GROMACS .gro file of C-alpha atoms in nm:
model
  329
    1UNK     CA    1  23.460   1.782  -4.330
    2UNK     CA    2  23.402   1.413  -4.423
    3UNK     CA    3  23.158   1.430  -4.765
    4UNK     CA    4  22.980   1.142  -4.664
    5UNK     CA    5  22.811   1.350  -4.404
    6UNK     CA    6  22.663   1.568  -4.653
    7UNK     CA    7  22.302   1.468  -4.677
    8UNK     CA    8  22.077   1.608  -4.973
    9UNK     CA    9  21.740   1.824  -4.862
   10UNK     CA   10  21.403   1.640  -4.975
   11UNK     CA   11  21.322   1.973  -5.167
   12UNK     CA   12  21.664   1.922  -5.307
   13UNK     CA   13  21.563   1.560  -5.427
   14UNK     CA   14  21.234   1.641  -5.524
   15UNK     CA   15  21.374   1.910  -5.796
   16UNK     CA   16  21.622   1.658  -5.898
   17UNK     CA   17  21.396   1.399  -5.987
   18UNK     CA   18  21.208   1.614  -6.153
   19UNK     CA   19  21.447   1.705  -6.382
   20UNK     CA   20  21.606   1.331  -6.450
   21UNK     CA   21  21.225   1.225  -6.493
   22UNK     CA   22  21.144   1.523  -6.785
   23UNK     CA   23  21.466   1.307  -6.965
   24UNK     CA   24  21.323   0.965  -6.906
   25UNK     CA   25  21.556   0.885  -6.593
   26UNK     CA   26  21.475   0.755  -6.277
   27UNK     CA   27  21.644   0.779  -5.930
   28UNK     CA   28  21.775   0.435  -5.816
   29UNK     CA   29  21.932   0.493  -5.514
   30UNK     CA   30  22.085   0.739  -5.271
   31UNK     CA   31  22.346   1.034  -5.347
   32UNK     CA   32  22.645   1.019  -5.203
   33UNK     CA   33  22.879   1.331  -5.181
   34UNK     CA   34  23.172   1.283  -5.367
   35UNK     CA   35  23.321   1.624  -5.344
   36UNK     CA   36  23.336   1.893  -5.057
   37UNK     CA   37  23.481   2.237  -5.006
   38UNK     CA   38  23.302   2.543  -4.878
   39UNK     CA   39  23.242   2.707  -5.184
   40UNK     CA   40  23.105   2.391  -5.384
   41UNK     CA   41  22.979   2.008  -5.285
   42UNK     CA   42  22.849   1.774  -5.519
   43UNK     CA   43  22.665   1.473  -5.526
   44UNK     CA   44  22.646   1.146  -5.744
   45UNK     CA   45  22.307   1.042  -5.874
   46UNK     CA   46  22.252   0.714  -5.944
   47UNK     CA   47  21.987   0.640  -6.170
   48UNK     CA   48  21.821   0.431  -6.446
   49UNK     CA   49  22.014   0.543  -6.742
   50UNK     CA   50  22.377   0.694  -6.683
   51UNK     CA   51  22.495   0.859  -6.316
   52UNK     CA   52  22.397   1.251  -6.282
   53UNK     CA   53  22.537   1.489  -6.049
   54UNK     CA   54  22.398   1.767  -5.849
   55UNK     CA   55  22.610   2.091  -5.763
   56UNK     CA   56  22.535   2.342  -5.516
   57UNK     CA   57  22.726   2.629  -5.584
   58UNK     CA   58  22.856   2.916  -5.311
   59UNK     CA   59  22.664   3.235  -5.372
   60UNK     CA   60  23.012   3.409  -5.479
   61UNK     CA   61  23.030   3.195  -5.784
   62UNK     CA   62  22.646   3.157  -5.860
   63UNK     CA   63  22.686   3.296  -6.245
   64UNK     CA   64  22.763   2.885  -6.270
   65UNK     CA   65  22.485   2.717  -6.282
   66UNK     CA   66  22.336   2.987  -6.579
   67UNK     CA   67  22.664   3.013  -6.733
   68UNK     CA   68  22.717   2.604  -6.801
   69UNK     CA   69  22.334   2.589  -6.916
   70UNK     CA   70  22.428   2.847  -7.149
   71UNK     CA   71  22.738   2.663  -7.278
   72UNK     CA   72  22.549   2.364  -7.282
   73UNK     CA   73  22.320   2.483  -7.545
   74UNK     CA   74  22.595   2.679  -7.747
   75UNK     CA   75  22.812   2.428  -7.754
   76UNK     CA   76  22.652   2.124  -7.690
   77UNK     CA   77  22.983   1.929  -7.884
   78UNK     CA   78  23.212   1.985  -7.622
   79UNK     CA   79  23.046   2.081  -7.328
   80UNK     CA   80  22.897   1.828  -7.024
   81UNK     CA   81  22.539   1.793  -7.045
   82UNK     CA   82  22.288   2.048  -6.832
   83UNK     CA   83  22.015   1.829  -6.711
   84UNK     CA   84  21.899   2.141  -6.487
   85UNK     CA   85  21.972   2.482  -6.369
   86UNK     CA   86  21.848   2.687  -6.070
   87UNK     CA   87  21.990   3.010  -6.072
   88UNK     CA   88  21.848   3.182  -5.768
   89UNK     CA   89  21.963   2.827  -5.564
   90UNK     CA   90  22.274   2.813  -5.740
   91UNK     CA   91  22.163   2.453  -5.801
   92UNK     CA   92  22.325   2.279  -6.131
   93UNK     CA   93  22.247   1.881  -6.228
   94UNK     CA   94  22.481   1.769  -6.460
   95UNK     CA   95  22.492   1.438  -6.727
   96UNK     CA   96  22.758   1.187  -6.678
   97UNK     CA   97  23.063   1.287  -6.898
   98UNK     CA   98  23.279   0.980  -6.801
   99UNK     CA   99  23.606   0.980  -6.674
  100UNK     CA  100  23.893   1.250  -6.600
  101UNK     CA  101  24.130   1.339  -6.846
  102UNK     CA  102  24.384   1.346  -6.535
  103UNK     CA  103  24.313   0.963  -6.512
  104UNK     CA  104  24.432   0.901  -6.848
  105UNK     CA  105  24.774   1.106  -6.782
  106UNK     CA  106  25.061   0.932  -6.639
  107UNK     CA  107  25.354   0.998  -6.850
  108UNK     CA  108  25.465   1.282  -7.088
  109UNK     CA  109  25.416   1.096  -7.416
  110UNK     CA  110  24.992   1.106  -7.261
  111UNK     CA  111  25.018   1.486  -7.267
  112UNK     CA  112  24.943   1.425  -7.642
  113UNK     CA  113  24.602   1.361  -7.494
  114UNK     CA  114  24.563   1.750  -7.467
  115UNK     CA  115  24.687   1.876  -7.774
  116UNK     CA  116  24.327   1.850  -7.951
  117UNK     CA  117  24.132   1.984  -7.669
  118UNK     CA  118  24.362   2.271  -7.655
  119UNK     CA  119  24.222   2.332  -8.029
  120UNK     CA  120  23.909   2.247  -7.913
  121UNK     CA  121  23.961   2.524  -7.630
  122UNK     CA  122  24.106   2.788  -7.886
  123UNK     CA  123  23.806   2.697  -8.119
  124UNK     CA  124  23.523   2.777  -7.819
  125UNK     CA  125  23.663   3.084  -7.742
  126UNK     CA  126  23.735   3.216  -8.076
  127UNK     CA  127  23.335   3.114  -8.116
  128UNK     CA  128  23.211   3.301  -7.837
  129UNK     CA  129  23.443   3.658  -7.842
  130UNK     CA  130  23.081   3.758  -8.000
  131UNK     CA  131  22.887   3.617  -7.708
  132UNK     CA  132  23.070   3.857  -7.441
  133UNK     CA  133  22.769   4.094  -7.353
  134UNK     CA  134  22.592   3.776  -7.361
  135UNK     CA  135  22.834   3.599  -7.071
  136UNK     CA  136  22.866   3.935  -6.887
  137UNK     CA  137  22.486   3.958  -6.844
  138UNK     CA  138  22.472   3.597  -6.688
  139UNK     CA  139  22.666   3.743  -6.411
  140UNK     CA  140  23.028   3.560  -6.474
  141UNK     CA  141  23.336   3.686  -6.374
  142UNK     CA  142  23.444   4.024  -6.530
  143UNK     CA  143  23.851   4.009  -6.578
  144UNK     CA  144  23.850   4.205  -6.846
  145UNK     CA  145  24.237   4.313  -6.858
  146UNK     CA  146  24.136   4.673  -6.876
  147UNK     CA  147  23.993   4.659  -6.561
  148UNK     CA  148  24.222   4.495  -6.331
  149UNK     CA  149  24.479   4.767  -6.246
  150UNK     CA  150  24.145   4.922  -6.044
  151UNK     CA  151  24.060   4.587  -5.905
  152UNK     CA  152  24.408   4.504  -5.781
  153UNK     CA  153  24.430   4.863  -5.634
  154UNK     CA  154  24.143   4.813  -5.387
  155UNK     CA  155  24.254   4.411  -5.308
  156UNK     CA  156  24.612   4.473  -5.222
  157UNK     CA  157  24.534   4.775  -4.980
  158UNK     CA  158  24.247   4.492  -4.836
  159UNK     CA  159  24.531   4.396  -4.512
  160UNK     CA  160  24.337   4.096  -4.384
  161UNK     CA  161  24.260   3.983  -4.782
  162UNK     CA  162  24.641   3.989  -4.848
  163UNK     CA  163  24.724   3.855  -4.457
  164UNK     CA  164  24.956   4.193  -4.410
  165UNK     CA  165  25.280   4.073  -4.284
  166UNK     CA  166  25.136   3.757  -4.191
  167UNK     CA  167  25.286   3.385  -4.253
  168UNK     CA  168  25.214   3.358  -4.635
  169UNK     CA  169  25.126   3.674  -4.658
  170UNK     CA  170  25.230   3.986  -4.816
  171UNK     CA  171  25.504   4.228  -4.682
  172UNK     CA  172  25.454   4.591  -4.658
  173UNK     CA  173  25.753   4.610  -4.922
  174UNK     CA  174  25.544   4.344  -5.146
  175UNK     CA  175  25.257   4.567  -5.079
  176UNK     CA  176  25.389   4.903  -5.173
  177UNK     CA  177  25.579   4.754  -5.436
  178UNK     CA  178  25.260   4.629  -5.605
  179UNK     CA  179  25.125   4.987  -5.584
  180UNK     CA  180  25.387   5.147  -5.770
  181UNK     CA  181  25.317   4.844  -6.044
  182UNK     CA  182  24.938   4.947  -6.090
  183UNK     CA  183  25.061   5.166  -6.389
  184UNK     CA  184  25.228   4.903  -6.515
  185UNK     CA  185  24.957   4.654  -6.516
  186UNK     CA  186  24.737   4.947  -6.728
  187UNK     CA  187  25.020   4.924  -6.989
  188UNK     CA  188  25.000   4.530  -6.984
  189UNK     CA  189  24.617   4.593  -7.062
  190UNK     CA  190  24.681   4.858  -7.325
  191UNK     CA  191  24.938   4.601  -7.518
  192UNK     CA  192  24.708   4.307  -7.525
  193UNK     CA  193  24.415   4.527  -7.659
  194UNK     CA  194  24.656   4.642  -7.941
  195UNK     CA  195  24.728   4.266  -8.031
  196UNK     CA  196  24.389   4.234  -8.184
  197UNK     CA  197  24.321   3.910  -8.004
  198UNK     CA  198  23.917   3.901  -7.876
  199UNK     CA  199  23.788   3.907  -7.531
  200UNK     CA  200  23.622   3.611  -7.484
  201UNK     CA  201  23.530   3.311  -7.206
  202UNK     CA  202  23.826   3.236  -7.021
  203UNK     CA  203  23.839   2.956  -6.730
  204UNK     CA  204  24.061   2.993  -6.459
  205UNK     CA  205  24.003   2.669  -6.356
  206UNK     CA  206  24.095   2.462  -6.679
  207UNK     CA  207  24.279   2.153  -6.606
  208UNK     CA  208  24.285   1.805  -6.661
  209UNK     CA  209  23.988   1.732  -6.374
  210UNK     CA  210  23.764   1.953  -6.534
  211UNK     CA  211  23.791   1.809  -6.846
  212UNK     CA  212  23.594   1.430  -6.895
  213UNK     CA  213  23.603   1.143  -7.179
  214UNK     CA  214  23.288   0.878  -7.252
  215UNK     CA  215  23.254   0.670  -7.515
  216UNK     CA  216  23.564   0.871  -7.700
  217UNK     CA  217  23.425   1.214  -7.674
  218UNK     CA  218  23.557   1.503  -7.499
  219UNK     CA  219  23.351   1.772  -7.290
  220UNK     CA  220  23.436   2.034  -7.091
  221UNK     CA  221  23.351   2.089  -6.714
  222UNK     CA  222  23.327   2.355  -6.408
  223UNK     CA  223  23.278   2.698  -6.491
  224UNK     CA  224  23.241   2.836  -6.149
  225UNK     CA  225  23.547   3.041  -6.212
  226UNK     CA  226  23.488   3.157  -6.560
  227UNK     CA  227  23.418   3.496  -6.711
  228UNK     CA  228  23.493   3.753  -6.953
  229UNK     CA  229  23.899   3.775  -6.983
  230UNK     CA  230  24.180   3.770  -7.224
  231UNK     CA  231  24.193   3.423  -7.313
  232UNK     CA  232  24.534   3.317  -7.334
  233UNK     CA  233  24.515   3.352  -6.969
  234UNK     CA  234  24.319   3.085  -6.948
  235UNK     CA  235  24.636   2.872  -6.996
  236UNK     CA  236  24.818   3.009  -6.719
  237UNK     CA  237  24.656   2.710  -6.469
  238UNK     CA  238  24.603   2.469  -6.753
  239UNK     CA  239  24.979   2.410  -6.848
  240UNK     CA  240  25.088   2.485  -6.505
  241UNK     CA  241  24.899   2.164  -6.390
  242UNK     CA  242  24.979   1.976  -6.748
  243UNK     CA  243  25.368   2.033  -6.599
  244UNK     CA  244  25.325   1.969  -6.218
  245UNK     CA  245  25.142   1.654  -6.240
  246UNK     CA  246  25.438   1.515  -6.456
  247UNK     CA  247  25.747   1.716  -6.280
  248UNK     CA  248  25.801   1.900  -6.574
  249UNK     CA  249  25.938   2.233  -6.639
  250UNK     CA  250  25.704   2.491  -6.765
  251UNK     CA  251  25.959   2.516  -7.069
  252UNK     CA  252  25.972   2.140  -7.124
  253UNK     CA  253  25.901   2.094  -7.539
  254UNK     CA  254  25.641   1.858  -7.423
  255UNK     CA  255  25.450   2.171  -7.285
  256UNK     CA  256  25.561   2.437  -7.535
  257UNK     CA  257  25.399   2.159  -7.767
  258UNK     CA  258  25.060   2.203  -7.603
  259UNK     CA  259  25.089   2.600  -7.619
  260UNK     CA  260  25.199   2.578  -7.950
  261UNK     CA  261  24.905   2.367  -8.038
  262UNK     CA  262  24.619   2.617  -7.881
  263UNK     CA  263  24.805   2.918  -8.027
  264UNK     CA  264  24.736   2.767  -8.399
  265UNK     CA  265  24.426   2.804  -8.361
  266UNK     CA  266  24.465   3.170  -8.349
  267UNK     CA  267  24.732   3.236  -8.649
  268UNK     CA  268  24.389   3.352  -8.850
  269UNK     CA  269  24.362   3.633  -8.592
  270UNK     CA  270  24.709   3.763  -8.569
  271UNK     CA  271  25.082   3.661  -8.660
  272UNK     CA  272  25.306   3.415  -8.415
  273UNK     CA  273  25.520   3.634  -8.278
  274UNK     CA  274  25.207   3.883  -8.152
  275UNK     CA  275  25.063   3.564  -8.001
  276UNK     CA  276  25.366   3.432  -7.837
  277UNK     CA  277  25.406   3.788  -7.664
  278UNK     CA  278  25.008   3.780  -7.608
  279UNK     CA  279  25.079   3.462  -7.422
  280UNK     CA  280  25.335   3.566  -7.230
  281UNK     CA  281  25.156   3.922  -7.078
  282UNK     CA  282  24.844   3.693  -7.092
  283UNK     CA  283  24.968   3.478  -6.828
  284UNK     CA  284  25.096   3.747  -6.636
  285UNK     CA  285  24.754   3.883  -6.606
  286UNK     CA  286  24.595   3.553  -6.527
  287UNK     CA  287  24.780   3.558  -6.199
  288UNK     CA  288  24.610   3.907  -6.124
  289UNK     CA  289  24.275   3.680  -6.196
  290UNK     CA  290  24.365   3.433  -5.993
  291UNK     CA  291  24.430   3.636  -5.666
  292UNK     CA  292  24.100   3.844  -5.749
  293UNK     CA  293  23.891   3.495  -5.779
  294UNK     CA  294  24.018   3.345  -5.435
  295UNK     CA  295  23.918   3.654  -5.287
  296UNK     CA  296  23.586   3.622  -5.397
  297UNK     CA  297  23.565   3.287  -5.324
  298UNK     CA  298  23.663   3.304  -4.975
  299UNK     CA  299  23.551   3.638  -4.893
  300UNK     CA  300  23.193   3.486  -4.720
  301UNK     CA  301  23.435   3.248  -4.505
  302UNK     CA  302  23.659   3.548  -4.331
  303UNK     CA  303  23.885   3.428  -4.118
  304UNK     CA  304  23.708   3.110  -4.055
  305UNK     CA  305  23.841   3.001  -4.425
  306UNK     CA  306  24.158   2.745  -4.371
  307UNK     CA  307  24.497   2.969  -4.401
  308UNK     CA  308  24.634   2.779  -4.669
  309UNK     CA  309  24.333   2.862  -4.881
  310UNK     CA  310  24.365   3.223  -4.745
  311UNK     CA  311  24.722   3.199  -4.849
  312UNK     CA  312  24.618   3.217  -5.211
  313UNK     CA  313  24.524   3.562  -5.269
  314UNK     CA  314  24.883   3.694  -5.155
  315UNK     CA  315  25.002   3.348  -5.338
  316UNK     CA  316  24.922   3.459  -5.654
  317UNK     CA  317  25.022   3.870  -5.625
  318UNK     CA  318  25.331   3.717  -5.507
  319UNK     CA  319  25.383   3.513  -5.864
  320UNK     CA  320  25.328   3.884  -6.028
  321UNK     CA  321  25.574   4.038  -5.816
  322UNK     CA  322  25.809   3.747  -5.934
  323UNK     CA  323  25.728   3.803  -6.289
  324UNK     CA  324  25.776   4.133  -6.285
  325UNK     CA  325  26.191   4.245  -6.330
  326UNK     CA  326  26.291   4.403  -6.012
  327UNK     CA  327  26.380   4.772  -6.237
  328UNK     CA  328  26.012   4.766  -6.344
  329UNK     CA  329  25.873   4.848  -6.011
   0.00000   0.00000   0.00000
């Protein structure tokens, strides 16, 4: 669908106004849709001061609107600026942050770029591990490791979720296989408990277009996909993206660099090697998340949702099954 052919409600403007005019702003002109998939569009603001933007959120994320106004006021350092939240709406007007970190990444020597917001990401979560109860009750995403052996269990035996012997899909060998991994992924839980590391926020969606620089300052973006989690898993997307946007291999030193730089951050907590395996079941794990988040997301949309987006929930158990040494299962 084109964006331009999104068109704002007056309601909709009314509310936004409202809240630009409470911080001195004004509307100048007409939003325009710069961004639009079924579960999120959003809108550019123009107005006196800097640009805002209005989000409207699917109802199987709607945690984001009171989760960023949340983060906004916790950390109001490093995260974008809430102008307004509607929770019941799932209506979210954000500040201007600037431009994308991806825009300032076009060769591997840039990826330096990321090395202090990893800290800065390491740093946020180690900050809120006390604020859990606190994120849970705001509706986010609950990926606690502990409980995703019973969540995969009911997805995987879901035959249109995983498209059953479908194009893209999973087999019936995939499927059973996965089954006889549940107990596995239980142990995976019980070993990243033991490392001592906190739960705490973790973004499945943390990359370098979520991330935004004005005026030399860093914030943080998007937290549709966010929740409660182990959060080393939260790299599992991040350096995957760091690597595929500059064709490099996930071992490359330029990306170990950037792991080794969040994983600092967390030497107070627990010795290197314990990290380093923490890492590695982390990310694991974080493909469980993944498959359990595009079913959420596209669970309203059925089959009307595109296949290649539908191809993501088998997608990602598919990366497990990869990861997973053929004598485990």
């Amino acid at each position: 669908m084109n964006p331009q052919a999104q068109v704002l409600p007056s309601a909709t403007e009314d509310w936004i106004a409202a809240r630009l005019a409470a911080r001195g702003w004004r509307v100048t002109g007409d939003a325009v849709c710069v961004h639009h998939r079924d579960w999120s569009t959003v809108w550019r603001i123009p107005t006196s001061d800097w640009a805002a933007y209005f989000k409207l959120c699917s109802p199987a994320l709607a945690h984001e609107p009171a989760l960023t106004a949340a983060l906004s006021r916790w950390l109001p350092d490093c995260i974008v600026d809430c102008l307004g939240a509607d929770t019941d709406r799932g209506w979210l007007l954000l500040d201007d942050a600037g431009v994308t970190l991806r825009s300032q990444i076009v060769a591997p020597t840039d990826l330096a770029l990321w090395e202090p917001i990893l800290g800065t990401l390491a740093n946020l979560q180690i900050a809120l591990a006390p604020r859990a109860a606190e994120i849970d009750a705001l509706g986010a995403l609950d990926r606690r490791p502990a409980r995703l052996a019973a969540q995969i269990a009911l997805l995987i035996e879901n035959d249109e979720a995983v498209m059953l012997d479908q194009p893209e899909g999973l087999t019936r060998a995939d499927q059973a296989r996965l089954r006889t991994l549940l107990p596995e992924i239980r142990a995976i839980s019980d070993a990243l408990a033991g490392a001592g590391i906190p739960e705490s926020l973790h973004n499945e969606d943390f990359h370098d277009a979520n991330i935004f620089v004005r005026d030399g300052r860093v914030r943080l973006a998007d937290w549709g996909e966010a929740g409660v989690a182990h959060p080393f898993s939260t790299l599992l997307v991040c350096l995957r993206s760091a690597a595929w946007r500059l064709k490099l291999a996930g071992d490359d030193p330029a990306i170990l660099r950037l792991r080794d730089e969040y994983l600092e951050r967390w030497t107070a907590i627990a010795p290197r090697p314990a990290l380093l395996e923490a890492f590695t079941l982390a990310g694991r794990m974080g493909m469980l998340c993944r498959a359990l988040t595009w079913r959420r997301v596209l669970a309203p949309h059925g089959l009307s949702a595109s296949a290649d987006d539908r191809s993501s929930v088998p997608g990602w158990l598919q990366e497990y099954l990869r990861a997973t040494p053929a004598a485990a299962g």
